[in-house]
mmCIF file of C-alpha atoms in Angstrom:
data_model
loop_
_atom_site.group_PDB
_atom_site.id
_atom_site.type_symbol
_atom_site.label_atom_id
_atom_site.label_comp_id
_atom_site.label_asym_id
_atom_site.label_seq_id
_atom_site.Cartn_x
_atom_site.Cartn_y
_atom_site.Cartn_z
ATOM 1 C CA UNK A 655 16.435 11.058 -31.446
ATOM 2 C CA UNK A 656 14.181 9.074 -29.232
ATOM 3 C CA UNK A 657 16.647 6.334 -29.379
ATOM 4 C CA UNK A 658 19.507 8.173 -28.359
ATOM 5 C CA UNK A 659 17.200 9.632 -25.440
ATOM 6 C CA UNK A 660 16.019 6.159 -24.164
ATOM 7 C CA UNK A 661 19.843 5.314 -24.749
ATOM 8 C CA UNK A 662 20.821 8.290 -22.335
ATOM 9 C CA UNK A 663 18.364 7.260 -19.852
ATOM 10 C CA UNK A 664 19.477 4.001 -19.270
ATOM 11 C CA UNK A 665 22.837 5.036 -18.768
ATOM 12 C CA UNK A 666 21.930 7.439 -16.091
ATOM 13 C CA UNK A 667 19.702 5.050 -14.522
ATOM 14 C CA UNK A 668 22.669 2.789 -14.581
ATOM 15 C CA UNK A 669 25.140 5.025 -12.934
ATOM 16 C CA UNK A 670 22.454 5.806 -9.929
ATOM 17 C CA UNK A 671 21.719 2.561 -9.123
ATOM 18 C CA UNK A 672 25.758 2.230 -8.680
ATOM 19 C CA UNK A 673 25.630 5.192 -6.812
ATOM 20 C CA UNK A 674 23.009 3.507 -4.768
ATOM 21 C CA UNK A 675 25.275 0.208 -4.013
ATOM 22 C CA UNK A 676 27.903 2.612 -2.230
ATOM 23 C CA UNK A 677 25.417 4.421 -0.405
ATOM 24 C CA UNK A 678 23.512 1.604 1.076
ATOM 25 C CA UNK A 679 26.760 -0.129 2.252
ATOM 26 C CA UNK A 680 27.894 3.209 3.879
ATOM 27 C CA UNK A 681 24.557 3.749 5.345
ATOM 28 C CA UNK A 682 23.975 0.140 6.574
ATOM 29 C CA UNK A 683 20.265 1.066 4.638
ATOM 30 C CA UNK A 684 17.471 -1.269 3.506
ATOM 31 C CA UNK A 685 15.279 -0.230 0.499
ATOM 32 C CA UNK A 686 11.896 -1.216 1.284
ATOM 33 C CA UNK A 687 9.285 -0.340 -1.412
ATOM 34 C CA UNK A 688 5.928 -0.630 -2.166
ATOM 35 C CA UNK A 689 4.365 -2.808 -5.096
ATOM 36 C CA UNK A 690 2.638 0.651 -6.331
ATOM 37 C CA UNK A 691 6.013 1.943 -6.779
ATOM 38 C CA UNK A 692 7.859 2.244 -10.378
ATOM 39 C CA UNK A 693 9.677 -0.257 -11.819
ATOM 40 C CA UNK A 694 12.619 1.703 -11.318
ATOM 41 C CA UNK A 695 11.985 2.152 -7.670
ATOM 42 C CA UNK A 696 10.994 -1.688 -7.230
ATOM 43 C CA UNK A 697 14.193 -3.384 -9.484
ATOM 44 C CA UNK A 698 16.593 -2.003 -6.723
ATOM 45 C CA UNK A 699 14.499 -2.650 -3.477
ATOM 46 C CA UNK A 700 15.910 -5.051 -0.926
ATOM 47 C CA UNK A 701 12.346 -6.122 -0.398
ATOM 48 C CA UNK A 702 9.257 -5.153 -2.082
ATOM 49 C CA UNK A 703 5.665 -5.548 -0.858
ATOM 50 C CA UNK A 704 2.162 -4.645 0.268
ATOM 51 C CA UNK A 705 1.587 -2.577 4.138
ATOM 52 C CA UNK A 706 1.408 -5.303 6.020
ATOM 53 C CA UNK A 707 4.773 -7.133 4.197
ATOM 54 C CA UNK A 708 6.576 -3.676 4.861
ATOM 55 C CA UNK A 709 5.494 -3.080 8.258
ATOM 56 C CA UNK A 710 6.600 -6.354 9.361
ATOM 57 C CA UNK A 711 9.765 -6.055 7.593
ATOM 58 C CA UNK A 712 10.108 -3.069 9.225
ATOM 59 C CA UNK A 713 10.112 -4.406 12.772
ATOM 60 C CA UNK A 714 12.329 -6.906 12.095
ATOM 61 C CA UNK A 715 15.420 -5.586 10.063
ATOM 62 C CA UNK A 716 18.896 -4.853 11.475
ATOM 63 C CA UNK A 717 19.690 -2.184 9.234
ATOM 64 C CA UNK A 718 20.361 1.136 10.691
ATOM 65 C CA UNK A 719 18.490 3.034 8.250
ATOM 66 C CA UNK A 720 14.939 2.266 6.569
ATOM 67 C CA UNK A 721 14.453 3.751 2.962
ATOM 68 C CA UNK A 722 10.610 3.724 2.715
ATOM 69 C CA UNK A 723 9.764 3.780 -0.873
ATOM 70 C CA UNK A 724 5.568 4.509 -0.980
ATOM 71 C CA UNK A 725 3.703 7.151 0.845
ATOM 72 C CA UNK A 726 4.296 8.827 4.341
ATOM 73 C CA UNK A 727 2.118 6.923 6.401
ATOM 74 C CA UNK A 728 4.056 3.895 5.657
ATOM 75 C CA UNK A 729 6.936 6.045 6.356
ATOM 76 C CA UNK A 730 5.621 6.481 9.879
ATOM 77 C CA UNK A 731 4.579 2.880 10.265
ATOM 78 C CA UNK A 732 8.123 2.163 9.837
ATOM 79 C CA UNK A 733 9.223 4.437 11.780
ATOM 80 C CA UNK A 734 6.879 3.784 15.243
ATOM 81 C CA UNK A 735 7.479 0.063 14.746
ATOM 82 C CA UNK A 736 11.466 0.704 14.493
ATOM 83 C CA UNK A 737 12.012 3.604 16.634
ATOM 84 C CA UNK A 738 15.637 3.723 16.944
ATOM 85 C CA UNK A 739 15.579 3.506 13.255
ATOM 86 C CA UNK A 740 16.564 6.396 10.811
ATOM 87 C CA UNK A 741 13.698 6.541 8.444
ATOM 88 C CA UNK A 742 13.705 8.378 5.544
ATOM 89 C CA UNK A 743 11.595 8.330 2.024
ATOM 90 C CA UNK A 744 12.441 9.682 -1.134
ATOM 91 C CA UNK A 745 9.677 12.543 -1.731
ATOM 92 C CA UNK A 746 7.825 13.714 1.839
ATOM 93 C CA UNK A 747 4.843 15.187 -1.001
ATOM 94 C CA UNK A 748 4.247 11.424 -1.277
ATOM 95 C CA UNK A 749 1.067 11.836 0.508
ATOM 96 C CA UNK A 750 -2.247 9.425 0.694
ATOM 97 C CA UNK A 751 -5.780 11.456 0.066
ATOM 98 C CA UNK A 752 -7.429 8.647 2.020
ATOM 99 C CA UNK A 753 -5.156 8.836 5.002
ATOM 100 C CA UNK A 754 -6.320 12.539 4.846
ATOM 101 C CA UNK A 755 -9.878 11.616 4.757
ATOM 102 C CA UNK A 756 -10.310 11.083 8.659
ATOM 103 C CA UNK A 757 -9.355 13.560 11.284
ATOM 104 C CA UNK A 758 -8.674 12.555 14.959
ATOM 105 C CA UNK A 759 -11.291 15.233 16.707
ATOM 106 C CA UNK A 760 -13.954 13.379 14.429
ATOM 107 C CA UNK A 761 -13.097 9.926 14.925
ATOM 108 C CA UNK A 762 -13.152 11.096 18.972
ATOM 109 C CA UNK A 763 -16.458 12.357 18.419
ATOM 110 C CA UNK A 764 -17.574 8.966 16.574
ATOM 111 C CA UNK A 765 -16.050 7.197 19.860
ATOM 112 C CA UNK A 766 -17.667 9.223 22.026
ATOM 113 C CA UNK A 767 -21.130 8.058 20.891
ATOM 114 C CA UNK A 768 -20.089 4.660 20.295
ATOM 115 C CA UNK A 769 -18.447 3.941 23.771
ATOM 116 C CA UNK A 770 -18.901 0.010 23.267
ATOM 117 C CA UNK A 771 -16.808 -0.027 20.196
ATOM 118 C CA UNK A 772 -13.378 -0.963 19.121
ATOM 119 C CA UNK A 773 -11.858 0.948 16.522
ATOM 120 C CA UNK A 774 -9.878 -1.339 13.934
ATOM 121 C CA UNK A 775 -8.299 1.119 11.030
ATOM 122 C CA UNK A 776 -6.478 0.461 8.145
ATOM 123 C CA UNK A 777 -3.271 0.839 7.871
ATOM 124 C CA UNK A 778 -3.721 3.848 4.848
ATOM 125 C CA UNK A 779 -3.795 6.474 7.949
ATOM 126 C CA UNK A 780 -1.340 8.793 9.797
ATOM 127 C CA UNK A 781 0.046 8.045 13.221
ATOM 128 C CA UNK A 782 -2.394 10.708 15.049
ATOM 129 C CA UNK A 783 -5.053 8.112 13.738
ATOM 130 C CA UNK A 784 -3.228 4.636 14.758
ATOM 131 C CA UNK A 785 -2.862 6.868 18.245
ATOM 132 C CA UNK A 786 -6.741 6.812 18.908
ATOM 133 C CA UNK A 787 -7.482 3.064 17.515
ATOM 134 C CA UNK A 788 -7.720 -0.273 19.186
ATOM 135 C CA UNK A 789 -5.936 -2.477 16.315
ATOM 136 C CA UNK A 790 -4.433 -1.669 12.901
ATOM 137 C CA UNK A 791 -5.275 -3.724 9.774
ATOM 138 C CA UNK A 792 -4.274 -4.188 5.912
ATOM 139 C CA UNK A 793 -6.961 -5.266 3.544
ATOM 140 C CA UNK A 794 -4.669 -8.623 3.717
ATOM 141 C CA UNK A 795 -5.600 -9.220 7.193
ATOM 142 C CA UNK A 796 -8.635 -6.820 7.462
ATOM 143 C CA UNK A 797 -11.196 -10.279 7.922
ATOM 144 C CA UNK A 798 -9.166 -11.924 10.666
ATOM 145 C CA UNK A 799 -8.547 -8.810 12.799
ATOM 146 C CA UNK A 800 -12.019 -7.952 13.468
ATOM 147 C CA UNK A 801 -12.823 -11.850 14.204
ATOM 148 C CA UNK A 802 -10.245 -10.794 16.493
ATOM 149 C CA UNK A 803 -11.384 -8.013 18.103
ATOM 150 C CA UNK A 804 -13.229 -8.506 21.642
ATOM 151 C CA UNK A 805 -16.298 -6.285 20.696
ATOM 152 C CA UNK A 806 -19.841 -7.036 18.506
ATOM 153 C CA UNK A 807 -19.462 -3.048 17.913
ATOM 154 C CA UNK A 808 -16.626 -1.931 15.216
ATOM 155 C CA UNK A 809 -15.640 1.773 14.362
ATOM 156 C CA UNK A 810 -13.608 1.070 10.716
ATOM 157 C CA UNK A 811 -11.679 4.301 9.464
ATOM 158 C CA UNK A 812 -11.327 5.171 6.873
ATOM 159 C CA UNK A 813 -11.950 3.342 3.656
ATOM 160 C CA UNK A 814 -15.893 2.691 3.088
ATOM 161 C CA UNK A 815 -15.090 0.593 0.236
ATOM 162 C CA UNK A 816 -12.900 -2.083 2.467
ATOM 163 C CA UNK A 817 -15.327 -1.404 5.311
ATOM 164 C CA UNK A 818 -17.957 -2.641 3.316
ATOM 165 C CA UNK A 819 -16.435 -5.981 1.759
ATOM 166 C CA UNK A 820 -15.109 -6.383 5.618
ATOM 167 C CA UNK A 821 -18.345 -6.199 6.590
ATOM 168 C CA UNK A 822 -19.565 -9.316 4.280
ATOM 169 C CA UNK A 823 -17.438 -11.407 6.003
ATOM 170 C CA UNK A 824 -18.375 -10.948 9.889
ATOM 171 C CA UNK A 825 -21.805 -10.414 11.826
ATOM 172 C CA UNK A 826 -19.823 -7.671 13.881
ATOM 173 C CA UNK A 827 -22.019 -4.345 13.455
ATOM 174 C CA UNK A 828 -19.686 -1.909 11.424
ATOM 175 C CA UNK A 829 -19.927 1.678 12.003
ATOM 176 C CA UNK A 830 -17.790 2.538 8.602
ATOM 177 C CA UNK A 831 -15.974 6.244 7.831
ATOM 178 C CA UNK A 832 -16.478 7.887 4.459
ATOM 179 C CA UNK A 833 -13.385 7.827 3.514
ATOM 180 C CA UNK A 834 -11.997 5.929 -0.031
ATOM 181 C CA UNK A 835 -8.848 5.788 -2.045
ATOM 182 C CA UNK A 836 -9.198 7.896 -4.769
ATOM 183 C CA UNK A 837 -7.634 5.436 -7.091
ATOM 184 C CA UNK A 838 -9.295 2.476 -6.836
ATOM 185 C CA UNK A 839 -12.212 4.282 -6.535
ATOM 186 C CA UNK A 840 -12.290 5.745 -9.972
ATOM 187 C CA UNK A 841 -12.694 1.929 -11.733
ATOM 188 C CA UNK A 842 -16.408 1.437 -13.025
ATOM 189 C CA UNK A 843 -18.685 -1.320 -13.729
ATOM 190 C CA UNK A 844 -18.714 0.201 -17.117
ATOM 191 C CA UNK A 845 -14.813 -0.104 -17.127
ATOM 192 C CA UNK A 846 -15.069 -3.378 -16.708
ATOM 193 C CA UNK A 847 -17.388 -4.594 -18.864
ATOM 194 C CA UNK A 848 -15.873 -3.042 -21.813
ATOM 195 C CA UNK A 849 -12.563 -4.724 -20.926
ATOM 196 C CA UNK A 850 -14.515 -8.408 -20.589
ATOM 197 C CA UNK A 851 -15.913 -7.715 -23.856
ATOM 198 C CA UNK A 852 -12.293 -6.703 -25.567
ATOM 199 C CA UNK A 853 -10.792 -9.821 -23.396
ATOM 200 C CA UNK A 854 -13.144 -12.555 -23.063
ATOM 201 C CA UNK A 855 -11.507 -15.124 -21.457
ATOM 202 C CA UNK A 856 -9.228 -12.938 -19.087
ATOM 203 C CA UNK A 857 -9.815 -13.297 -14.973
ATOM 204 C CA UNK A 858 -11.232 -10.375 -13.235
ATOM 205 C CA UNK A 859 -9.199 -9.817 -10.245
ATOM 206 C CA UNK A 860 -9.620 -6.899 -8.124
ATOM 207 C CA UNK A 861 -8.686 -5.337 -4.945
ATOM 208 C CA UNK A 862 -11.370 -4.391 -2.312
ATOM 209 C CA UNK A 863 -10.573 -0.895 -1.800
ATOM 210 C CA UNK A 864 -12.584 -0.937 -5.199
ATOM 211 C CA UNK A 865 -16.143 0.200 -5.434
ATOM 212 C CA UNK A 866 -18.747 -2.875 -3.940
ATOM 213 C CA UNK A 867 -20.405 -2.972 -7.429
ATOM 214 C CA UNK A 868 -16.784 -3.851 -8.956
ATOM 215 C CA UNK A 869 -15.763 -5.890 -6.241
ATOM 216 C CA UNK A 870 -19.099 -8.148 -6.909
ATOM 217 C CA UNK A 871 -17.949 -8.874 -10.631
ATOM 218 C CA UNK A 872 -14.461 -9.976 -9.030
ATOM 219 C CA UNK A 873 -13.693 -14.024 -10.142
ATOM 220 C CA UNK A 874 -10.824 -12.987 -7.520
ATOM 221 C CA UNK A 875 -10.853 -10.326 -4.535
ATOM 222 C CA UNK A 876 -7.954 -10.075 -2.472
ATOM 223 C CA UNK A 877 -5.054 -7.718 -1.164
ATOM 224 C CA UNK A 878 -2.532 -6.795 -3.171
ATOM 225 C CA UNK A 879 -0.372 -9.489 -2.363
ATOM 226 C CA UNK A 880 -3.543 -11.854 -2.701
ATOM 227 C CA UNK A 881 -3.751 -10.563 -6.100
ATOM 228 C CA UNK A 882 -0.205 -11.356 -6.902
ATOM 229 C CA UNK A 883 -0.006 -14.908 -5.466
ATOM 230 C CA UNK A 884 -3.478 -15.750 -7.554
ATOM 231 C CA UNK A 885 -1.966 -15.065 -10.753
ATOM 232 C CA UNK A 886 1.166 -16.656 -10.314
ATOM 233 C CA UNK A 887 -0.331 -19.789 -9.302
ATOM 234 C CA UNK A 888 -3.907 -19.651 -11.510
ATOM 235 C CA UNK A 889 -3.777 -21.240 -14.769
ATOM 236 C CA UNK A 890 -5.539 -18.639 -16.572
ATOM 237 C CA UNK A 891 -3.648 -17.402 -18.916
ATOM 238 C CA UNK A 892 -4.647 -13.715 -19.058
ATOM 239 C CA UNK A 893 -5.848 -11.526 -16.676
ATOM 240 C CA UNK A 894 -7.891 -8.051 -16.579
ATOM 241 C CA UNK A 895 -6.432 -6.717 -13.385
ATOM 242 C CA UNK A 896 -8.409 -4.223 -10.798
ATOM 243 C CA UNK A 897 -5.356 -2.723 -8.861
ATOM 244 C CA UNK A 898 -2.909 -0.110 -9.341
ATOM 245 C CA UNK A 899 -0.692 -0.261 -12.071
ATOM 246 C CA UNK A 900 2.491 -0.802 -10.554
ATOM 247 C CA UNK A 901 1.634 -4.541 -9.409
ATOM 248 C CA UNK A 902 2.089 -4.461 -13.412
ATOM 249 C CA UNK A 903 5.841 -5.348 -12.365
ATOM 250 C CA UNK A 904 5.835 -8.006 -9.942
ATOM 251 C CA UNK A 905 2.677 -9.301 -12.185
ATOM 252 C CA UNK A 906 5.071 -9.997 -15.088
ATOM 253 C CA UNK A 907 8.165 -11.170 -13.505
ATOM 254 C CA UNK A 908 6.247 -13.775 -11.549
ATOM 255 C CA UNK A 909 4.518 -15.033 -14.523
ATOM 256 C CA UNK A 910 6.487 -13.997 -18.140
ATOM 257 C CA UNK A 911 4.011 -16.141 -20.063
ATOM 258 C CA UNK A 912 0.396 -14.341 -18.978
ATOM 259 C CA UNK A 913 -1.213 -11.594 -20.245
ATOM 260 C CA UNK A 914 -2.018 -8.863 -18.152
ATOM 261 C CA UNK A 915 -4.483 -6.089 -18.796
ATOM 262 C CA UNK A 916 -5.145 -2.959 -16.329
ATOM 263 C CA UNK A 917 -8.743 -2.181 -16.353
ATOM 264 C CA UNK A 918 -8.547 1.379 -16.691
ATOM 265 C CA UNK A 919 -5.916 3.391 -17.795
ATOM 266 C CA UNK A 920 -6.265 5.855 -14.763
ATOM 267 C CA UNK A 921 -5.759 3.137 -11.962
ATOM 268 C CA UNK A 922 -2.281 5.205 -11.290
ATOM 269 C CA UNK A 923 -1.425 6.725 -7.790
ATOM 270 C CA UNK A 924 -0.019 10.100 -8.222
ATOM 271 C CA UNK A 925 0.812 9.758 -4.842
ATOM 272 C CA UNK A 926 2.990 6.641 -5.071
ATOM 273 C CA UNK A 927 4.176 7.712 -8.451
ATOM 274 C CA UNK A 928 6.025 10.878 -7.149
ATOM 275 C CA UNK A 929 9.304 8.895 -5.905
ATOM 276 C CA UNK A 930 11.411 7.428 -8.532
ATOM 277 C CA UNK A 931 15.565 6.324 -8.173
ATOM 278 C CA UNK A 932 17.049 9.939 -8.811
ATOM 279 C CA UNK A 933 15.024 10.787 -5.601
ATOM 280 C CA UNK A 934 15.744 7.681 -3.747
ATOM 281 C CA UNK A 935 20.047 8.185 -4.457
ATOM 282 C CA UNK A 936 19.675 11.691 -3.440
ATOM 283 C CA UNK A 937 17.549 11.076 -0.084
ATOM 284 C CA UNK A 938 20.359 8.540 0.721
ATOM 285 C CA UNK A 939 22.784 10.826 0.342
ATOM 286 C CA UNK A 940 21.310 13.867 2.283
ATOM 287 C CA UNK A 941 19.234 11.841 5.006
ATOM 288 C CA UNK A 942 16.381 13.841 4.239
ATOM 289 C CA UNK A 943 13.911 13.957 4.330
ATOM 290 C CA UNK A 944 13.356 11.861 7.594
ATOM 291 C CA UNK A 945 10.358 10.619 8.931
ATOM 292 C CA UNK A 946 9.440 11.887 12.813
ATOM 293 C CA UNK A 947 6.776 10.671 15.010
ATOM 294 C CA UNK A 948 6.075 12.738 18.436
ATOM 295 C CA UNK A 949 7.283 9.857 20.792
ATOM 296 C CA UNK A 950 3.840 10.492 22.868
ATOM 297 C CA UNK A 951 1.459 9.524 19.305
ATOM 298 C CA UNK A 952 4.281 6.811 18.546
ATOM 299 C CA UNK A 953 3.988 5.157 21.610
ATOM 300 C CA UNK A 954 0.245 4.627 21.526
ATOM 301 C CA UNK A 955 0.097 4.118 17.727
ATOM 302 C CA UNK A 956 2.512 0.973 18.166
ATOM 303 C CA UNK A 957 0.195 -0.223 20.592
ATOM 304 C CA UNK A 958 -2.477 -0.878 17.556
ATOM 305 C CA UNK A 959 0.119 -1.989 14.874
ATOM 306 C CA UNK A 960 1.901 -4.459 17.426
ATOM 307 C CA UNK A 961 -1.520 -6.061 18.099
ATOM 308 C CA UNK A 962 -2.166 -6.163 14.110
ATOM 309 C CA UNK A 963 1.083 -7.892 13.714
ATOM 310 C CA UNK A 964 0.207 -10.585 16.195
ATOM 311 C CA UNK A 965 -2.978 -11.447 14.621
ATOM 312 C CA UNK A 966 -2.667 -15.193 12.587
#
């Protein structure tokens, strides 16, 4: 029975992502989708990747219409960086509980005290947010854009958890929000200890939006993408990994031969997880649900992600 289910599946599966061949052509569409995504979502994307990959790859394609595959304020990214772009993503619940974490009237309040400051934030926000900051950032780039930045004084919105690895790396004061991905934030020292003891001689890698007392055990600490590159190019064999699961994908094609072991089972966005390809075939064929961006917060928002992008 399960058989014939798993057998039915794949057959279905098979049939959408020929459905989705026709469509993009018609539509003139890119797939972009995030490494968080499911494999499902990922095996048919034009381009996969981290924020900063997809915002960049958003500004520069000639497709008429951008299929965002993650959450909505990468939707919107896309969108303000491609304006005359059609924009749509697969599920408009997929939503980010950190992006939800910081409200304009309070970070206008925070500026109002701070009048010396710049206000980098990271890219896990909505558009009202990018609207009121100086410069954008991904926790690829998060390092080099406040070198960047002509201030000593730094407002950081909204993850605490980047913030504070950021803030190891610079002598800028740091003036850091509360805010935290929910996700990463749930991994434990305790977590990883007992996978070190069931995997001895695996490689910690972890991502910074992780708690500072995980991030310390890190043998690697990087972005996403950081993560990915390490692994492919490390000759460690096995790995205990400190991310969300879906890197899982990219994590084995790049590198058949390793071992790779999550180090929790709950290091799953719910969020991200929501869009899968029945979605993505039917958004393509309805154009819904779009993305929209008041041109007055678009305007200003591109202001911080254009300045992000030109940061080397």
């Amino acid at each position: 029975m399960e058989a014939l289910a798993l057998e039915r599946k794949a057959e279905m599966n098979r049939e959408l992502r020929e459905r989705l061949m026709v469509l993009k052509k018609e539509r003139n569409a890119i797939i972009l989708a995030h490494y968080y995504q499911r494999d499902e979502v990922q095996e048919v994307a034009d381009f996969r990747g981290d924020s900063f990959l997809l915002a960049q790859k958003a500004a520069q394609t000639d497709a008429d219409v951008i299929v965002f595959c993650g959450v909505h304020f990468m939707g919107e990214s896309a969108k303000i960086l491609a304006p005359n772009k059609t924009v749509i993503i697969p599920d408009e619940r997929a939503g980010c509980p950190m992006a939800d974490m910081v409200n304009v009237d309070g970070l206008r309040k925070l500026k109002a005290q701070h009048p010396n400051a710049k206000v980098v934030t990271y890219i896990n926000s909505s558009a009202e947010i990018k609207a009121e900051t100086d410069i954008c950032c991904t926790s690829a780039n998060a390092v080099r854009v406040i070198q960047s930045v002509d201030s000593d004084e730094i407002i950081w919105v909204p993850d605490k958890n980047l913030g504070h690895y950021v803030q190891q790396h610079t002598d800028k004061k740091m003036i850091i929000w509360e805010g935290y991905c929910n996700t990463h934030d749930m991994l434990t020292v305790k977590d990883v200890v007992e996978m070190r003891a069931k995997h001895p001689n695996a490689e910690f890698v972890v991502h910074p939006e992780c708690r500072p007392e995980v991030v310390e055990m890190g043998d690697f600490v990087g972005s996403t993408t950081a993560i990915l590159e390490y692994c492919k190019n490390s000759s460690a064999k096995e790995f205990i990994v400190g991310t969300e699961d879906g890197t899982g994908y990219k994590l084995r094609l790049d590198s058949p031969d390793k071992q790779f072991h999550f180090a929790t089972k709950f290091l799953v966005c719910p969020n991200m997880k929501v869009n899968n390809l029945k979605k993505l075939v039917k958004c393509l064929e309805t154009m819904k649900p779009q993305i929209y961006v008041p041109p007055a917060v678009a305007d200003k928002a591109r202001e911080s992600l254009e300045r992000m992008l030109l940061v080397k």
